[in-house]
XYZ file of C-alpha atoms in Angstrom:
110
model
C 73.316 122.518 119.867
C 71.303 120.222 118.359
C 68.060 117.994 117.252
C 65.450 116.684 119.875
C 63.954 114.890 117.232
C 63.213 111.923 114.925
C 60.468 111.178 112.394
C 57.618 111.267 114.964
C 58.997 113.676 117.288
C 58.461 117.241 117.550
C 62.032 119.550 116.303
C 62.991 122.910 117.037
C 63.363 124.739 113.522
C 66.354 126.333 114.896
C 67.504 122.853 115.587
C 66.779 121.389 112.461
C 68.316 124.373 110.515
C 71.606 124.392 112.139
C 71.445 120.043 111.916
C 70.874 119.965 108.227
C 73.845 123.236 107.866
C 76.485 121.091 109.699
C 75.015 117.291 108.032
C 75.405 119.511 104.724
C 79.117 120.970 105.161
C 80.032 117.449 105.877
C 78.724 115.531 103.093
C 75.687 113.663 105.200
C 72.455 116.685 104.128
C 72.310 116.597 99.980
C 70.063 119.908 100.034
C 66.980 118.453 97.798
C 65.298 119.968 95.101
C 62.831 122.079 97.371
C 65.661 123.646 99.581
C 66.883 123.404 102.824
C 64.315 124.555 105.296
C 63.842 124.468 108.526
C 61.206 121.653 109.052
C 62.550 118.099 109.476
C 62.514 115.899 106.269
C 63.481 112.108 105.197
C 67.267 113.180 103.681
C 67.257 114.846 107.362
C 67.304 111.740 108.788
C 69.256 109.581 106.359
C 71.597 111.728 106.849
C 71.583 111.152 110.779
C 70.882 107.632 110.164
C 74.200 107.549 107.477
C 76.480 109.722 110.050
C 76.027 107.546 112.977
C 76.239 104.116 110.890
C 80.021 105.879 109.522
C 80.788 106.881 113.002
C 79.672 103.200 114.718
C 77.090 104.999 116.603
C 73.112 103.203 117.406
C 71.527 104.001 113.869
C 68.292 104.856 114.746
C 67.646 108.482 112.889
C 67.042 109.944 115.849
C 69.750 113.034 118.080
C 68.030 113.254 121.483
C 69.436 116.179 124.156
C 72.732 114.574 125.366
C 72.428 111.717 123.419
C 75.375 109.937 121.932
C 74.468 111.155 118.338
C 74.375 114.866 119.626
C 77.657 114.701 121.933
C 79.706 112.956 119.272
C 78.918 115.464 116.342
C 79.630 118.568 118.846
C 83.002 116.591 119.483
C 83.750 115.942 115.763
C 81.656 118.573 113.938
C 81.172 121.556 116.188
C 84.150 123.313 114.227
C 82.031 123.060 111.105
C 78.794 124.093 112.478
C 77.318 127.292 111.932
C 77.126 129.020 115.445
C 74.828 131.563 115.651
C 72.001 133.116 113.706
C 72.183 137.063 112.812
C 69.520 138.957 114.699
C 69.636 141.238 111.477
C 69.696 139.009 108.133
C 68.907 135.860 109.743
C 71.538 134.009 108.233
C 73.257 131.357 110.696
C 77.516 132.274 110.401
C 80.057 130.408 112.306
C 83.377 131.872 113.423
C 81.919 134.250 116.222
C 79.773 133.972 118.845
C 78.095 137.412 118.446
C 74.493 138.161 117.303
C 75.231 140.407 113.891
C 77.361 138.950 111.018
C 80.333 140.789 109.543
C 78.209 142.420 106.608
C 75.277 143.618 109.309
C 77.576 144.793 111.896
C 79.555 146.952 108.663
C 76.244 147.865 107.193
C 75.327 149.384 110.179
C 78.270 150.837 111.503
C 80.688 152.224 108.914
Protein backbone atom coordinates (compact mmCIF):
# COMPACT_ATOMS: atom_id res chain seq x y z
CA UNK A 1 0.00 0.00 0.00
CA UNK A 2 2.11 2.34 1.29
CA UNK A 3 5.26 4.89 1.83
CA UNK A 4 8.96 3.80 1.10
CA UNK A 5 9.96 6.89 2.46
CA UNK A 6 11.16 9.39 5.11
CA UNK A 7 12.57 12.92 4.95
CA UNK A 8 15.69 11.93 2.93
CA UNK A 9 14.32 9.15 1.06
CA UNK A 10 12.93 9.03 -2.28
CA UNK A 11 8.54 8.43 -2.22
CA UNK A 12 6.33 7.22 -4.75
CA UNK A 13 3.66 10.10 -5.36
CA UNK A 14 1.14 7.46 -5.55
CA UNK A 15 2.42 6.45 -2.19
CA UNK A 16 2.47 9.61 -0.63
CA UNK A 17 -1.04 10.53 -1.99
CA UNK A 18 -2.85 7.58 -0.75
CA UNK A 19 -0.50 8.01 2.90
CA UNK A 20 -1.53 11.55 3.49
CA UNK A 21 -5.62 10.40 2.24
CA UNK A 22 -5.71 7.64 4.95
CA UNK A 23 -3.27 9.93 7.81
CA UNK A 24 -6.07 12.61 6.83
CA UNK A 25 -9.43 10.48 7.31
CA UNK A 26 -7.95 9.55 10.59
CA UNK A 27 -7.08 12.69 12.17
CA UNK A 28 -2.98 12.27 11.82
CA UNK A 29 -2.61 14.59 7.92
CA UNK A 30 -4.14 18.35 8.82
CA UNK A 31 -4.20 19.21 4.91
CA UNK A 32 -2.04 22.66 5.12
CA UNK A 33 -2.68 25.77 3.60
CA UNK A 34 -1.05 24.80 0.12
CA UNK A 35 -3.10 21.49 -0.30
CA UNK A 36 -2.57 18.05 -0.20
CA UNK A 37 -0.27 16.99 -2.96
CA UNK A 38 1.43 14.34 -3.82
CA UNK A 39 5.10 15.17 -2.83
CA UNK A 40 6.16 14.31 0.74
CA UNK A 41 6.07 17.26 3.27
CA UNK A 42 6.93 17.91 7.18
CA UNK A 43 2.93 17.49 8.45
CA UNK A 44 3.54 14.16 6.24
CA UNK A 45 5.73 12.98 8.58
CA UNK A 46 4.45 14.33 11.88
CA UNK A 47 1.76 12.75 11.10
CA UNK A 48 3.66 9.28 10.73
CA UNK A 49 5.81 10.27 13.50
CA UNK A 50 2.30 11.15 15.77
CA UNK A 51 0.49 7.74 14.49
CA UNK A 52 3.16 5.43 15.48
CA UNK A 53 3.99 7.31 18.93
CA UNK A 54 -0.32 6.73 19.58
CA UNK A 55 -0.02 3.25 18.35
CA UNK A 56 3.47 2.37 20.55
CA UNK A 57 5.19 1.81 17.37
CA UNK A 58 9.43 2.98 16.77
CA UNK A 59 8.76 6.82 16.09
CA UNK A 60 11.07 7.48 13.60
CA UNK A 61 8.87 9.30 10.62
CA UNK A 62 9.73 6.89 8.45
CA UNK A 63 6.98 3.56 6.67
CA UNK A 64 9.51 1.31 4.91
CA UNK A 65 7.99 -1.81 2.55
CA UNK A 66 6.88 -4.34 5.25
CA UNK A 67 7.84 -2.36 7.94
CA UNK A 68 5.99 -2.32 11.20
CA UNK A 69 4.57 1.24 10.51
CA UNK A 70 3.18 0.01 7.04
CA UNK A 71 1.76 -3.54 8.28
CA UNK A 72 0.09 -2.04 11.33
CA UNK A 73 -1.84 0.83 9.46
CA UNK A 74 -3.01 -1.83 6.64
CA UNK A 75 -4.21 -3.87 9.82
CA UNK A 76 -5.92 -0.88 11.54
CA UNK A 77 -6.50 1.60 8.68
CA UNK A 78 -6.82 -0.28 5.44
CA UNK A 79 -10.76 0.04 5.83
CA UNK A 80 -10.31 3.79 5.68
CA UNK A 81 -7.90 4.01 2.93
CA UNK A 82 -8.72 5.05 -0.37
CA UNK A 83 -8.08 1.95 -2.69
CA UNK A 84 -7.64 2.73 -6.00
CA UNK A 85 -7.15 5.69 -8.28
CA UNK A 86 -9.74 6.26 -11.33
CA UNK A 87 -8.01 5.73 -14.64
CA UNK A 88 -10.61 8.46 -15.82
CA UNK A 89 -10.82 11.49 -13.18
CA UNK A 90 -7.91 10.53 -11.25
CA UNK A 91 -9.49 10.74 -8.07
CA UNK A 92 -8.36 7.86 -5.53
CA UNK A 93 -12.14 6.14 -4.16
CA UNK A 94 -12.27 3.36 -1.76
CA UNK A 95 -15.07 0.79 -1.62
CA UNK A 96 -14.12 -1.11 -4.94
CA UNK A 97 -11.31 -2.46 -6.32
CA UNK A 98 -12.05 -1.46 -9.96
CA UNK A 99 -10.23 1.18 -12.11
CA UNK A 100 -13.36 3.79 -12.91
CA UNK A 101 -15.33 5.42 -10.02
CA UNK A 102 -19.11 5.31 -9.81
CA UNK A 103 -19.58 8.83 -11.59
CA UNK A 104 -16.95 7.73 -14.61
CA UNK A 105 -18.24 4.33 -15.05
CA UNK A 106 -22.17 6.23 -15.21
CA UNK A 107 -20.78 9.01 -17.28
CA UNK A 108 -19.70 6.72 -19.66
CA UNK A 109 -22.13 4.15 -19.74
CA UNK A 110 -25.71 5.30 -19.17
Amino acid sequence: MFLSAGPDRPADPDDVWVVKQTLNMNGYYPVPDYGLTPFPDRPLFDGIRQYQRDHGLQVDGIMKPGGETEQHMQENLATKAPTFRCISCGAWHGGSKGKLCPDCWSKLYS
